[in-house]
Short mmCIF file of C-alpha atoms in Angstrom, two decimals:
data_model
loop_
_atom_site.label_atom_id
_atom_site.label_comp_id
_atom_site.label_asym_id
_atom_site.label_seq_id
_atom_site.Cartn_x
_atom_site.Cartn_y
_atom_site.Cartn_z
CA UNK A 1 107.55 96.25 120.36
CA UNK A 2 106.96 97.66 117.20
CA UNK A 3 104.79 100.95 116.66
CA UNK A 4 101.56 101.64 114.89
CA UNK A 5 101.54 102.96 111.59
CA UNK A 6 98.29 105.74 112.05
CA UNK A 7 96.65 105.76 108.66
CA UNK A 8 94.09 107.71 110.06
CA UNK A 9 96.48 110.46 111.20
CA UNK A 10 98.44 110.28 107.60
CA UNK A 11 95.67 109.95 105.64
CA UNK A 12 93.78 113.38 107.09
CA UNK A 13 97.13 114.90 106.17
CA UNK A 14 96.81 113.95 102.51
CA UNK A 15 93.22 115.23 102.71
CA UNK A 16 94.44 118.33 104.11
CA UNK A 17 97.37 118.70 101.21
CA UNK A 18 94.81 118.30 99.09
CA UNK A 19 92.12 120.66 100.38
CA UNK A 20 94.58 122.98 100.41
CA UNK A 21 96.07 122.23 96.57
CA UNK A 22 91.86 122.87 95.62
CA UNK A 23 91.92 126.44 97.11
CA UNK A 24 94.52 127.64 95.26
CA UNK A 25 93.35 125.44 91.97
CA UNK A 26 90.07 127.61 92.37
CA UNK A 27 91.38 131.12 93.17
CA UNK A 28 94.33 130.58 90.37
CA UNK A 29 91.81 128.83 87.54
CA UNK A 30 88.61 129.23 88.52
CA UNK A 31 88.78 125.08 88.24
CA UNK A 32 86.95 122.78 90.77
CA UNK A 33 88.21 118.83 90.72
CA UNK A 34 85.01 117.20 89.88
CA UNK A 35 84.56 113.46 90.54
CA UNK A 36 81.99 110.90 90.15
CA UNK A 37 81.51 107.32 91.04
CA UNK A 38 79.37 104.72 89.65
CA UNK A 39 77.81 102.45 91.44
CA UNK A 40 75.82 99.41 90.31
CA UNK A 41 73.64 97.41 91.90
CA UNK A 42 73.33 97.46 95.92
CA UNK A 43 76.25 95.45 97.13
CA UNK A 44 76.63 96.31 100.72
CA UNK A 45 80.33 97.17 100.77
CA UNK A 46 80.23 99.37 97.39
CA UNK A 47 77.85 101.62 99.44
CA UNK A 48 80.16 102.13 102.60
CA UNK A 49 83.20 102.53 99.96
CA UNK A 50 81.23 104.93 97.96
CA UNK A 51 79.56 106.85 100.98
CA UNK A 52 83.56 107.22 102.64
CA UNK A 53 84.77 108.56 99.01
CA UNK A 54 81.84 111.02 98.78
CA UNK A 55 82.50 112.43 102.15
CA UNK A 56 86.21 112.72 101.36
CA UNK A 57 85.35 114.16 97.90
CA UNK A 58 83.23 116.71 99.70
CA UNK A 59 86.18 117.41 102.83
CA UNK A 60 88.79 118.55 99.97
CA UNK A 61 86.36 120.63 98.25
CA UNK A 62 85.71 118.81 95.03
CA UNK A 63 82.10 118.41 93.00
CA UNK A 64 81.43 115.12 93.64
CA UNK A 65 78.62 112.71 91.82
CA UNK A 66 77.21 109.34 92.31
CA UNK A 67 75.44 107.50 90.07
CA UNK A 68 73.69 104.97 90.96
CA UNK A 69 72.02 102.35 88.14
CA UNK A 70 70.27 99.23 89.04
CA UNK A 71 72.23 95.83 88.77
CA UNK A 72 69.98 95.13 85.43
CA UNK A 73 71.54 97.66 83.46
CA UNK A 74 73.29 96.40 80.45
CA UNK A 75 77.29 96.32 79.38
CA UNK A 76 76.38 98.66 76.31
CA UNK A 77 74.03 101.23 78.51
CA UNK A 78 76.95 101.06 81.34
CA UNK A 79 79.44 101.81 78.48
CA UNK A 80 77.62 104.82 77.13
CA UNK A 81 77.72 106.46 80.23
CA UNK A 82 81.32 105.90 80.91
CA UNK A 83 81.30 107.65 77.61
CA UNK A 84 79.34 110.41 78.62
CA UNK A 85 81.80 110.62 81.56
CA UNK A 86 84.62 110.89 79.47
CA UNK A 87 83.15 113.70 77.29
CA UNK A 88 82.03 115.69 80.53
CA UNK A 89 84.70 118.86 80.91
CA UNK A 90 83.55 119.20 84.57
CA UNK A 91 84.48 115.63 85.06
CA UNK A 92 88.35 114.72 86.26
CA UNK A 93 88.08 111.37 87.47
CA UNK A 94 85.71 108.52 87.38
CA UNK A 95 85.95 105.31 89.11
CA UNK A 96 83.51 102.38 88.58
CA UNK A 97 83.32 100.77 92.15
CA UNK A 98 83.90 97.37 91.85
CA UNK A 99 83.00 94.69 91.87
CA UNK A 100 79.65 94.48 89.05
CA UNK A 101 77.09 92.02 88.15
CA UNK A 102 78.16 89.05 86.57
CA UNK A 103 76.83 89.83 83.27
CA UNK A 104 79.02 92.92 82.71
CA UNK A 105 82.27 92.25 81.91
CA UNK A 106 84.68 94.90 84.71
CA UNK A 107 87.49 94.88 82.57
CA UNK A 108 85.73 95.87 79.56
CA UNK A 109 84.29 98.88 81.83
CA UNK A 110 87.70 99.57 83.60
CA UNK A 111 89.19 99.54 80.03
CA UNK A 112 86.58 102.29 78.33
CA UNK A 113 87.17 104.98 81.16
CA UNK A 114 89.74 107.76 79.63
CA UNK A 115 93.05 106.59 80.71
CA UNK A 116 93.40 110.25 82.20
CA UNK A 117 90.23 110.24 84.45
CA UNK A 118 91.11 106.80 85.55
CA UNK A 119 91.74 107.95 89.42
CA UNK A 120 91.75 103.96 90.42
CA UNK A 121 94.92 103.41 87.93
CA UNK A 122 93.39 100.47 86.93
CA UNK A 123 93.45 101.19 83.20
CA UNK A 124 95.70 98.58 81.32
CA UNK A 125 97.22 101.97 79.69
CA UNK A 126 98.19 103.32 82.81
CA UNK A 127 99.22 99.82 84.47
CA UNK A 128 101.71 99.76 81.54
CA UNK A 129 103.26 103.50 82.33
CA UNK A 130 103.40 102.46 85.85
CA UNK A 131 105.36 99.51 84.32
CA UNK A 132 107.96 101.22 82.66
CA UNK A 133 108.27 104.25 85.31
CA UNK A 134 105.93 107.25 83.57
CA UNK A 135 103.99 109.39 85.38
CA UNK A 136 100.16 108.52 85.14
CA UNK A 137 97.55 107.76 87.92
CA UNK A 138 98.52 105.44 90.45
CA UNK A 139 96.11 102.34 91.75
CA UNK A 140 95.54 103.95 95.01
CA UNK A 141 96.26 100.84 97.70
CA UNK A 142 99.94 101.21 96.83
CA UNK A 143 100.18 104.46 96.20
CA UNK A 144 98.93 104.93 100.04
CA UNK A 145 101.52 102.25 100.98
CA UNK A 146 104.51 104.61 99.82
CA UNK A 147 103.21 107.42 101.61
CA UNK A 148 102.76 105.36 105.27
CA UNK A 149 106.68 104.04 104.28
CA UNK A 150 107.47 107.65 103.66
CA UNK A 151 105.96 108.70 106.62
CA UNK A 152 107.78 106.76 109.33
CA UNK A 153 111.26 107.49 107.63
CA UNK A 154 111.20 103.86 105.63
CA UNK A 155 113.42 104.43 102.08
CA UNK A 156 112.88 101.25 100.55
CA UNK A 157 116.22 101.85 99.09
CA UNK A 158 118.62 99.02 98.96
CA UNK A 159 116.15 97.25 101.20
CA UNK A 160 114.45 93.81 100.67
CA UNK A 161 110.84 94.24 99.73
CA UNK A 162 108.71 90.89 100.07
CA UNK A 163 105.29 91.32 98.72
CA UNK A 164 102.59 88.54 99.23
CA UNK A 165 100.11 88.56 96.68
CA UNK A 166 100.15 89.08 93.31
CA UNK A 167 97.20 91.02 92.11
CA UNK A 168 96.66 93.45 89.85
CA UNK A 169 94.89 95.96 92.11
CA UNK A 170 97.75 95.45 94.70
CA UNK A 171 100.57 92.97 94.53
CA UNK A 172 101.76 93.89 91.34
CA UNK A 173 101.64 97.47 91.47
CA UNK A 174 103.19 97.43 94.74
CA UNK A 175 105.93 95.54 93.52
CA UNK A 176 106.86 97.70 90.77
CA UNK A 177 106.37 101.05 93.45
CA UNK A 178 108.88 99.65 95.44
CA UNK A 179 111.08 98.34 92.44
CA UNK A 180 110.82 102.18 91.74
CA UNK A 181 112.11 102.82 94.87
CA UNK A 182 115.53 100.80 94.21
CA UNK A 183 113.92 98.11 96.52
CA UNK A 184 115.34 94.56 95.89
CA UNK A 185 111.66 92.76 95.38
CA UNK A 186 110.02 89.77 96.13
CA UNK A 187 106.77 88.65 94.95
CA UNK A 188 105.08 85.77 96.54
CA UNK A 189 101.95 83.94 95.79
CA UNK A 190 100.52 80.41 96.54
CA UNK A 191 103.41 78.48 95.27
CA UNK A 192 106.24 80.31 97.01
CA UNK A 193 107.79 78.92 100.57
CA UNK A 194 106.23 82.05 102.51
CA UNK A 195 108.13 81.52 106.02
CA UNK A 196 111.61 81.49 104.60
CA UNK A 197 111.11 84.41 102.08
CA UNK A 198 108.87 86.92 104.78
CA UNK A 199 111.80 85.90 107.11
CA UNK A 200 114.20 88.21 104.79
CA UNK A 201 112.18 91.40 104.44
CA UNK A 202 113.25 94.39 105.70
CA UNK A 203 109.51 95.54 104.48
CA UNK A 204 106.88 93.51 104.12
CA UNK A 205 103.49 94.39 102.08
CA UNK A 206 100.79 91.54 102.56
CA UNK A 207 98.25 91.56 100.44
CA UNK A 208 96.11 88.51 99.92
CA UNK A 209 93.02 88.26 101.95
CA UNK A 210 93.80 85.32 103.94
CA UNK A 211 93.47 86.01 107.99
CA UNK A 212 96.88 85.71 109.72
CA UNK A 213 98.42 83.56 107.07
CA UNK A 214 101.70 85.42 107.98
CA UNK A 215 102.62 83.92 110.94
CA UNK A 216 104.77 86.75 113.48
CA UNK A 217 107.25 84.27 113.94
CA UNK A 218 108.37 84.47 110.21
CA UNK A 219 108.49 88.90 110.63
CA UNK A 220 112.40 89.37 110.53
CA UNK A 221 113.32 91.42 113.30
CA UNK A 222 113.05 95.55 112.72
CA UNK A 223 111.18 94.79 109.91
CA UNK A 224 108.15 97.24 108.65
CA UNK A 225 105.22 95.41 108.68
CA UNK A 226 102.30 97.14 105.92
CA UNK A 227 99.18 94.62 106.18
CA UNK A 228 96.37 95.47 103.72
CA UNK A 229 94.28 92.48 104.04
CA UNK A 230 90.87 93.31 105.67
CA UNK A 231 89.33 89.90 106.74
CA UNK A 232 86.24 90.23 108.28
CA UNK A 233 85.50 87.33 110.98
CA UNK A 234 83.09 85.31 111.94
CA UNK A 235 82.44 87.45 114.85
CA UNK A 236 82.10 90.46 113.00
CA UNK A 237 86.03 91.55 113.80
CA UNK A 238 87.71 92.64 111.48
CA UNK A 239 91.33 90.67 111.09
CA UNK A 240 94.82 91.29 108.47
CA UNK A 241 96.47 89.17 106.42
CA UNK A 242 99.81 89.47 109.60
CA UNK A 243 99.17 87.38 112.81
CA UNK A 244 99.27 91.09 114.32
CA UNK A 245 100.10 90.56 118.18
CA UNK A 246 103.24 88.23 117.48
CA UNK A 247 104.25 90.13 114.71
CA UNK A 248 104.26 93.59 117.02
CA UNK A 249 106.48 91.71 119.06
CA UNK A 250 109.15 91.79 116.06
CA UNK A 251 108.71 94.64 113.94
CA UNK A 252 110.28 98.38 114.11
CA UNK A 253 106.90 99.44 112.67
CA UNK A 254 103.12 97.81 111.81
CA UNK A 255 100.15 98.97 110.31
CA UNK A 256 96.72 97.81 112.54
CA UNK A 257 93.58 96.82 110.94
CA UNK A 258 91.21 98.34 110.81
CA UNK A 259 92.94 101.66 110.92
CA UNK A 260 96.08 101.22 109.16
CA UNK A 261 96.22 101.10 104.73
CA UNK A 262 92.27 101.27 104.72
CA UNK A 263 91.87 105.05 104.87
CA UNK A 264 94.89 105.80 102.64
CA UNK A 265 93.09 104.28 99.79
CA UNK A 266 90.19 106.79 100.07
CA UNK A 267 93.00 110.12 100.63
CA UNK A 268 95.14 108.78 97.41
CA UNK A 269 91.66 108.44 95.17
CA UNK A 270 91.39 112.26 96.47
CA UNK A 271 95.00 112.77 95.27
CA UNK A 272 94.77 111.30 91.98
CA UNK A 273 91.71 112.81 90.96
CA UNK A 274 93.34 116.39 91.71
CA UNK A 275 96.39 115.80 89.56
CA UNK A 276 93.75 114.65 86.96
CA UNK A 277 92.23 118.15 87.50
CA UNK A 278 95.38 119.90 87.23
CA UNK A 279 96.51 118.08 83.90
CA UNK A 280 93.18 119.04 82.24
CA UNK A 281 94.72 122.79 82.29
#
């Protein structure tokens, strides 16, 4: 029976790193992190995202802003306030919560934020430093996967890695973290024969928003199981991409959702935009 990955447990102890990292930024430099999200519009979801990153913002000890336009704002008004951000010396990091109305175009936004206050690491500069193993901020769903795999003693290397899901947010960056890692990779994605490639991975990362399309029967056995899919039922449950009770049956170690990658996303954006801080010295 495999155990629970906490990312509750490790993802207070990033906050706490953190917190900790901010004292001694302010007593040393006299510099506070400052970060602010934009949010546009009143999807339902942006607002619980944004309301968890405020309070995190606000447990490390950072200024934190939100700013909050209507959904009829324009591309060009939304761009010269990006700018603004940019130009702002108390501002670190800024992250445009996704996703926006259809008339703006994301990647335009994602694209105009300064590659160095880009805390998401969603900027195609810093997807490209990522790419060829530079420092630079790290899109924070991954970056929160390493630490859980770090956490529970898993060194991806020489291990086989099997990612499902090929986005940029996630699959890809994943990928090339674990690559990084002197993982053996696998990247799957609707055309690839699922059962017989998850049956080889010694770690599997499942990213693709589909409930339970990874059936436990496929989970080799000892594998580490990270599931960031967050499916939410007809019910109201919330369900991962990993049939979870068979696959606990097989793996050495499993994350649970809700409860699992979710809260590391929040505790990396808190860790990114405090190494944005500290560069600005």
């Amino acid at each position: 029976m495999a155990q629970l990955i906490d990312g509750k447990a490790v993802a207070a102890r990033v906050r706490a790193e953190v917190k900790a990292e901010v004292e001694k930024l302010k007593a040393e430099h006299g510099l506070v992190p400052g970060l602010t999200v934009v949010r546009v519009g009143e999807d339902p979801a942006s607002k619980i995202y944004v309301t968890g990153k405020k309070k995190a913002a606000e447990e490390v000890g950072f200024n934190s802003w939100e700013l909050h336009p209507d959904d009829k704002i324009s591309q060009d008004e939304l761009l010269s306030l990006v700018d603004k951000l940019n130009k702002d010396p108390a501002v670190h990091g800024i992250l445009v919560q996704l996703p926006l109305p259809k008339h703006i175009d994301a990647e335009r936004i994602i694209s105009a934020v300064s590659p160095a206050k880009d805390v998401d690491g969603f900027h195609p500069m810093n997807a490209g430093m990522l790419s060829v193993g530079k420092p630079a901020p790290r899109p924070c769903t991954p970056y929160g996967v390493m630490r859980l795999l770090r956490e529970v003693g898993c060194d991806p290397s020489g291990k086989r890695a099997v990612v499902v899901g090929r986005s940029n947010i996630v699959g890809k960056p994943m990928a090339l973290m674990l690559l990084a890692a002197d993982a053996t990779v696998t990247v799957c994605h609707r055309k690839s024969n699922l059962a017989a490639e998850v049956a080889n991975a010694d770690i599997l990362v499942a990213a693709v928003g589909v409930p339970e399309l990874i059936k436990g029967e496929w989970i080799k056995p000892g594998a580490v199981v990270i599931d960031v899919g967050m499916n939410r039922m007809p019910d109201g449950k919330l369900k991962g991409d990993v049939e979870f009770d068979k696959a606990k049956e097989r793996a050495s170690f499993i994350t649970p959702v809700p409860g699992g990658v979710g809260p590391m996303t929040i505790a990396m954006l808190m860790r990114n935009t405090l190494e944005a801080a500290k560069a600005s010295l």
